[in-house]
């Protein structure tokens, strides 16, 4: 059974963006996970909704939100400073919430959304963890342009969930990067691509993959975030 979520508006400068809060089903772990969407989707993409719902059903509050360009109905992402400013505003709103701001806070998201969260943490945002659903290690078709120089500056624990067929995050290159990061955990989803889609011959479907992502995330949250109180 899905957990109901509350629609939200998050102020971003003189404007606002759509969002949603999935309240944790009891017993709550006292952890909130903020998950931002990827470049080609929105905050209400079924993948992100299912992931946030799965966390909430197992005691973790979850927050989703739009970036300004998707709120406007645009397709091309805003410049990184605009994306980061939006994420920072949402983070401030979550901290100000009487319930969400009282516990541990994890930030992250799908692809670009997770990368923006990593920029905030590398710049000094105080969080209790980061969760990446398909970290975009390099731009499409540009494997020489690694987006990893800032990761060693992050002291909070991090979880990277990635597929063996992710064209934007070759597994061996990711392993090499994570060897330089203080507190990074890796969970590999067999046969999954950057969108966590698997081929029919894998014997699994999207629901099975989503269950794996949620279970791996919850295990990490319980061990690295909730238990660190």
mmCIF file of C-alpha atoms in Angstrom:
data_model
loop_
_atom_site.group_PDB
_atom_site.id
_atom_site.type_symbol
_atom_site.label_atom_id
_atom_site.label_comp_id
_atom_site.label_asym_id
_atom_site.label_seq_id
_atom_site.Cartn_x
_atom_site.Cartn_y
_atom_site.Cartn_z
ATOM 1 C CA UNK A 1 0.000 0.000 0.000
ATOM 2 C CA UNK A 2 1.335 3.429 -0.952
ATOM 3 C CA UNK A 3 1.921 6.059 1.700
ATOM 4 C CA UNK A 4 0.079 9.336 1.088
ATOM 5 C CA UNK A 5 2.207 12.384 0.470
ATOM 6 C CA UNK A 6 1.634 16.075 1.079
ATOM 7 C CA UNK A 7 1.951 18.556 -1.781
ATOM 8 C CA UNK A 8 4.346 21.416 -1.024
ATOM 9 C CA UNK A 9 5.600 24.663 -2.534
ATOM 10 C CA UNK A 10 9.220 25.525 -1.856
ATOM 11 C CA UNK A 11 10.229 29.178 -2.103
ATOM 12 C CA UNK A 12 13.198 29.753 -4.417
ATOM 13 C CA UNK A 13 14.123 33.429 -4.533
ATOM 14 C CA UNK A 14 11.082 35.391 -5.725
ATOM 15 C CA UNK A 15 9.420 32.274 -7.119
ATOM 16 C CA UNK A 16 8.595 28.780 -5.912
ATOM 17 C CA UNK A 17 8.716 25.188 -7.121
ATOM 18 C CA UNK A 18 6.416 22.225 -6.670
ATOM 19 C CA UNK A 19 7.324 19.530 -4.206
ATOM 20 C CA UNK A 20 6.002 16.695 -2.093
ATOM 21 C CA UNK A 21 6.679 15.251 1.342
ATOM 22 C CA UNK A 22 6.220 11.539 2.005
ATOM 23 C CA UNK A 23 5.718 11.154 5.740
ATOM 24 C CA UNK A 24 7.358 8.124 7.318
ATOM 25 C CA UNK A 25 5.136 5.277 8.399
ATOM 26 C CA UNK A 26 5.754 4.227 12.008
ATOM 27 C CA UNK A 27 8.113 3.324 13.460
ATOM 28 C CA UNK A 28 9.945 6.340 12.031
ATOM 29 C CA UNK A 29 13.742 6.261 11.920
ATOM 30 C CA UNK A 30 14.134 10.010 12.395
ATOM 31 C CA UNK A 31 15.777 10.407 8.977
ATOM 32 C CA UNK A 32 14.701 12.561 6.024
ATOM 33 C CA UNK A 33 15.973 11.888 2.502
ATOM 34 C CA UNK A 34 15.694 14.673 -0.089
ATOM 35 C CA UNK A 35 15.759 13.285 -3.631
ATOM 36 C CA UNK A 36 16.024 15.568 -6.661
ATOM 37 C CA UNK A 37 15.063 14.529 -10.181
ATOM 38 C CA UNK A 38 17.312 13.915 -13.168
ATOM 39 C CA UNK A 39 17.858 16.232 -16.114
ATOM 40 C CA UNK A 40 15.162 14.769 -18.369
ATOM 41 C CA UNK A 41 12.398 14.222 -15.822
ATOM 42 C CA UNK A 42 10.384 16.026 -13.124
ATOM 43 C CA UNK A 43 9.768 15.639 -9.412
ATOM 44 C CA UNK A 44 6.644 13.595 -10.164
ATOM 45 C CA UNK A 45 8.341 11.033 -12.402
ATOM 46 C CA UNK A 46 7.064 7.543 -11.452
ATOM 47 C CA UNK A 47 10.585 6.342 -10.623
ATOM 48 C CA UNK A 48 11.150 9.103 -8.071
ATOM 49 C CA UNK A 49 7.641 8.789 -6.636
ATOM 50 C CA UNK A 50 8.067 5.028 -6.169
ATOM 51 C CA UNK A 51 11.469 5.454 -4.546
ATOM 52 C CA UNK A 52 10.251 8.122 -2.101
ATOM 53 C CA UNK A 53 7.159 6.076 -1.327
ATOM 54 C CA UNK A 54 9.251 2.987 -0.627
ATOM 55 C CA UNK A 55 11.433 4.857 1.825
ATOM 56 C CA UNK A 56 8.404 6.289 3.607
ATOM 57 C CA UNK A 57 6.722 2.896 3.927
ATOM 58 C CA UNK A 58 9.787 1.762 5.875
ATOM 59 C CA UNK A 59 10.081 4.684 8.286
ATOM 60 C CA UNK A 60 12.076 7.296 6.368
ATOM 61 C CA UNK A 61 10.621 10.712 5.494
ATOM 62 C CA UNK A 62 11.228 11.594 1.837
ATOM 63 C CA UNK A 63 11.067 14.903 -0.032
ATOM 64 C CA UNK A 64 10.816 15.487 -3.802
ATOM 65 C CA UNK A 65 10.912 18.812 -5.672
ATOM 66 C CA UNK A 66 11.140 20.438 -9.095
ATOM 67 C CA UNK A 67 14.059 22.486 -10.310
ATOM 68 C CA UNK A 68 13.091 25.911 -11.777
ATOM 69 C CA UNK A 69 13.329 24.848 -15.440
ATOM 70 C CA UNK A 70 10.971 21.909 -14.972
ATOM 71 C CA UNK A 71 8.611 24.105 -12.969
ATOM 72 C CA UNK A 72 8.481 26.400 -16.019
ATOM 73 C CA UNK A 73 7.877 23.457 -18.313
ATOM 74 C CA UNK A 74 11.324 23.730 -19.850
ATOM 75 C CA UNK A 75 13.459 20.854 -21.082
ATOM 76 C CA UNK A 76 16.996 22.229 -20.882
ATOM 77 C CA UNK A 77 18.411 22.293 -17.329
ATOM 78 C CA UNK A 78 19.201 25.617 -15.678
ATOM 79 C CA UNK A 79 22.879 26.528 -15.175
ATOM 80 C CA UNK A 80 24.486 24.732 -12.237
ATOM 81 C CA UNK A 81 24.423 27.806 -9.924
ATOM 82 C CA UNK A 82 20.641 28.079 -10.406
ATOM 83 C CA UNK A 83 20.134 24.369 -9.733
ATOM 84 C CA UNK A 84 22.321 24.526 -6.639
ATOM 85 C CA UNK A 85 20.507 27.619 -5.326
ATOM 86 C CA UNK A 86 17.175 25.846 -5.724
ATOM 87 C CA UNK A 87 18.427 22.749 -3.912
ATOM 88 C CA UNK A 88 19.852 24.940 -1.148
ATOM 89 C CA UNK A 89 16.477 26.677 -0.696
ATOM 90 C CA UNK A 90 14.684 23.336 -0.416
ATOM 91 C CA UNK A 91 17.277 22.166 2.083
ATOM 92 C CA UNK A 92 16.678 25.276 4.202
ATOM 93 C CA UNK A 93 12.913 24.690 4.106
ATOM 94 C CA UNK A 94 13.343 21.081 5.198
ATOM 95 C CA UNK A 95 15.574 22.138 8.087
ATOM 96 C CA UNK A 96 12.947 24.677 9.156
ATOM 97 C CA UNK A 97 10.188 22.049 9.203
ATOM 98 C CA UNK A 98 9.272 21.058 12.759
ATOM 99 C CA UNK A 99 9.241 17.345 11.931
ATOM 100 C CA UNK A 100 11.655 16.937 9.030
ATOM 101 C CA UNK A 101 14.277 19.240 10.483
ATOM 102 C CA UNK A 102 14.404 17.456 13.820
ATOM 103 C CA UNK A 103 16.189 14.344 12.606
ATOM 104 C CA UNK A 104 19.065 13.261 10.408
ATOM 105 C CA UNK A 105 19.176 14.642 6.873
ATOM 106 C CA UNK A 106 20.329 12.890 3.699
ATOM 107 C CA UNK A 107 20.434 14.642 0.326
ATOM 108 C CA UNK A 108 20.817 13.231 -3.157
ATOM 109 C CA UNK A 109 18.744 12.234 -6.126
ATOM 110 C CA UNK A 110 18.646 10.719 -9.581
ATOM 111 C CA UNK A 111 21.593 11.499 -11.882
ATOM 112 C CA UNK A 112 21.857 15.319 -12.174
ATOM 113 C CA UNK A 113 19.826 15.817 -8.999
ATOM 114 C CA UNK A 114 22.324 13.782 -7.016
ATOM 115 C CA UNK A 115 25.246 15.609 -8.595
ATOM 116 C CA UNK A 116 23.804 18.965 -7.485
ATOM 117 C CA UNK A 117 23.474 17.584 -3.949
ATOM 118 C CA UNK A 118 27.141 16.584 -4.027
ATOM 119 C CA UNK A 119 28.106 20.132 -5.013
ATOM 120 C CA UNK A 120 26.257 21.493 -1.978
ATOM 121 C CA UNK A 121 27.974 19.039 0.361
ATOM 122 C CA UNK A 122 31.399 19.712 -1.143
ATOM 123 C CA UNK A 123 30.790 23.439 -0.648
ATOM 124 C CA UNK A 124 30.134 22.935 3.056
ATOM 125 C CA UNK A 125 26.443 22.127 3.466
ATOM 126 C CA UNK A 126 26.103 20.162 6.709
ATOM 127 C CA UNK A 127 24.251 16.907 6.025
ATOM 128 C CA UNK A 128 24.308 13.427 7.513
ATOM 129 C CA UNK A 129 24.661 11.556 4.249
ATOM 130 C CA UNK A 130 24.309 11.579 0.468
ATOM 131 C CA UNK A 131 22.457 9.078 -1.708
ATOM 132 C CA UNK A 132 23.069 8.852 -5.453
ATOM 133 C CA UNK A 133 20.736 7.038 -7.846
ATOM 134 C CA UNK A 134 22.897 6.694 -10.936
ATOM 135 C CA UNK A 135 25.657 9.252 -10.410
ATOM 136 C CA UNK A 136 26.576 10.847 -13.796
ATOM 137 C CA UNK A 137 30.332 10.371 -13.612
ATOM 138 C CA UNK A 138 30.796 12.022 -17.003
ATOM 139 C CA UNK A 139 28.584 13.759 -19.608
ATOM 140 C CA UNK A 140 27.115 11.640 -22.390
ATOM 141 C CA UNK A 141 29.745 10.896 -25.009
ATOM 142 C CA UNK A 142 32.512 12.629 -23.039
ATOM 143 C CA UNK A 143 34.157 9.982 -20.838
ATOM 144 C CA UNK A 144 37.264 12.152 -20.423
ATOM 145 C CA UNK A 145 35.304 14.809 -18.486
ATOM 146 C CA UNK A 146 34.988 13.251 -15.050
ATOM 147 C CA UNK A 147 32.665 14.969 -12.588
ATOM 148 C CA UNK A 148 34.469 13.745 -9.502
ATOM 149 C CA UNK A 149 37.125 16.243 -8.400
ATOM 150 C CA UNK A 150 34.881 17.594 -5.629
ATOM 151 C CA UNK A 151 33.840 14.244 -4.143
ATOM 152 C CA UNK A 152 36.893 13.749 -1.857
ATOM 153 C CA UNK A 153 35.960 17.010 -0.094
ATOM 154 C CA UNK A 154 32.738 15.444 1.219
ATOM 155 C CA UNK A 155 33.127 14.029 4.718
ATOM 156 C CA UNK A 156 29.583 12.686 5.144
ATOM 157 C CA UNK A 157 28.864 9.030 4.298
ATOM 158 C CA UNK A 158 27.743 8.460 0.707
ATOM 159 C CA UNK A 159 25.867 5.658 -1.048
ATOM 160 C CA UNK A 160 26.273 5.207 -4.794
ATOM 161 C CA UNK A 161 23.649 2.997 -6.448
ATOM 162 C CA UNK A 162 24.649 2.178 -10.013
ATOM 163 C CA UNK A 163 23.941 -0.320 -12.780
ATOM 164 C CA UNK A 164 26.428 -2.510 -14.585
ATOM 165 C CA UNK A 165 25.261 -1.048 -17.934
ATOM 166 C CA UNK A 166 25.288 2.632 -16.932
ATOM 167 C CA UNK A 167 26.860 4.431 -19.911
ATOM 168 C CA UNK A 168 27.417 7.591 -17.847
ATOM 169 C CA UNK A 169 29.138 5.782 -14.994
ATOM 170 C CA UNK A 170 31.458 2.933 -16.018
ATOM 171 C CA UNK A 171 31.757 0.703 -12.986
ATOM 172 C CA UNK A 172 35.534 0.342 -12.931
ATOM 173 C CA UNK A 173 36.045 4.101 -13.257
ATOM 174 C CA UNK A 174 33.571 4.679 -10.445
ATOM 175 C CA UNK A 175 35.386 2.178 -8.226
ATOM 176 C CA UNK A 176 38.650 4.040 -8.851
ATOM 177 C CA UNK A 177 37.032 7.356 -7.901
ATOM 178 C CA UNK A 178 35.451 5.949 -4.744
ATOM 179 C CA UNK A 179 38.841 4.666 -3.596
ATOM 180 C CA UNK A 180 39.751 8.346 -3.089
ATOM 181 C CA UNK A 181 36.563 9.215 -1.162
ATOM 182 C CA UNK A 182 36.551 8.963 2.659
ATOM 183 C CA UNK A 183 33.176 7.304 3.357
ATOM 184 C CA UNK A 184 31.653 5.895 0.175
ATOM 185 C CA UNK A 185 29.547 2.745 -0.156
ATOM 186 C CA UNK A 186 28.638 1.171 -3.494
ATOM 187 C CA UNK A 187 25.649 -0.962 -4.437
ATOM 188 C CA UNK A 188 25.671 -2.429 -7.947
ATOM 189 C CA UNK A 189 22.445 -3.416 -9.709
ATOM 190 C CA UNK A 190 23.141 -6.163 -12.211
ATOM 191 C CA UNK A 191 22.186 -5.446 -15.847
ATOM 192 C CA UNK A 192 20.721 -1.994 -15.038
ATOM 193 C CA UNK A 193 21.406 1.021 -17.250
ATOM 194 C CA UNK A 194 21.521 4.684 -16.217
ATOM 195 C CA UNK A 195 17.723 4.724 -15.785
ATOM 196 C CA UNK A 196 17.909 1.422 -13.855
ATOM 197 C CA UNK A 197 16.107 -0.360 -16.682
ATOM 198 C CA UNK A 198 17.010 -4.032 -17.086
ATOM 199 C CA UNK A 199 16.669 -6.291 -20.100
ATOM 200 C CA UNK A 200 13.953 -8.942 -20.219
ATOM 201 C CA UNK A 201 16.561 -11.672 -20.312
ATOM 202 C CA UNK A 202 17.733 -10.584 -16.843
ATOM 203 C CA UNK A 203 14.635 -12.270 -15.425
ATOM 204 C CA UNK A 204 13.638 -9.164 -13.482
ATOM 205 C CA UNK A 205 11.293 -6.241 -14.020
ATOM 206 C CA UNK A 206 11.182 -2.594 -12.948
ATOM 207 C CA UNK A 207 9.376 -3.434 -9.696
ATOM 208 C CA UNK A 208 12.088 -5.902 -8.683
ATOM 209 C CA UNK A 209 14.814 -3.368 -9.393
ATOM 210 C CA UNK A 210 12.988 -0.675 -7.427
ATOM 211 C CA UNK A 211 12.682 -3.061 -4.479
ATOM 212 C CA UNK A 212 16.421 -3.669 -4.622
ATOM 213 C CA UNK A 213 17.174 0.061 -4.704
ATOM 214 C CA UNK A 214 14.890 0.731 -1.739
ATOM 215 C CA UNK A 215 16.232 -2.175 0.307
ATOM 216 C CA UNK A 216 19.847 -1.198 -0.335
ATOM 217 C CA UNK A 217 19.116 2.424 0.570
ATOM 218 C CA UNK A 218 17.291 1.495 3.766
ATOM 219 C CA UNK A 219 20.088 -0.822 4.853
ATOM 220 C CA UNK A 220 22.614 1.984 4.353
ATOM 221 C CA UNK A 221 20.397 4.562 6.103
ATOM 222 C CA UNK A 222 19.958 2.305 9.125
ATOM 223 C CA UNK A 223 23.645 1.465 9.364
ATOM 224 C CA UNK A 224 25.359 4.721 8.399
ATOM 225 C CA UNK A 225 22.862 7.476 9.215
ATOM 226 C CA UNK A 226 20.240 6.478 11.796
ATOM 227 C CA UNK A 227 22.729 4.468 13.851
ATOM 228 C CA UNK A 228 25.151 7.397 13.998
ATOM 229 C CA UNK A 229 23.074 9.279 16.553
#
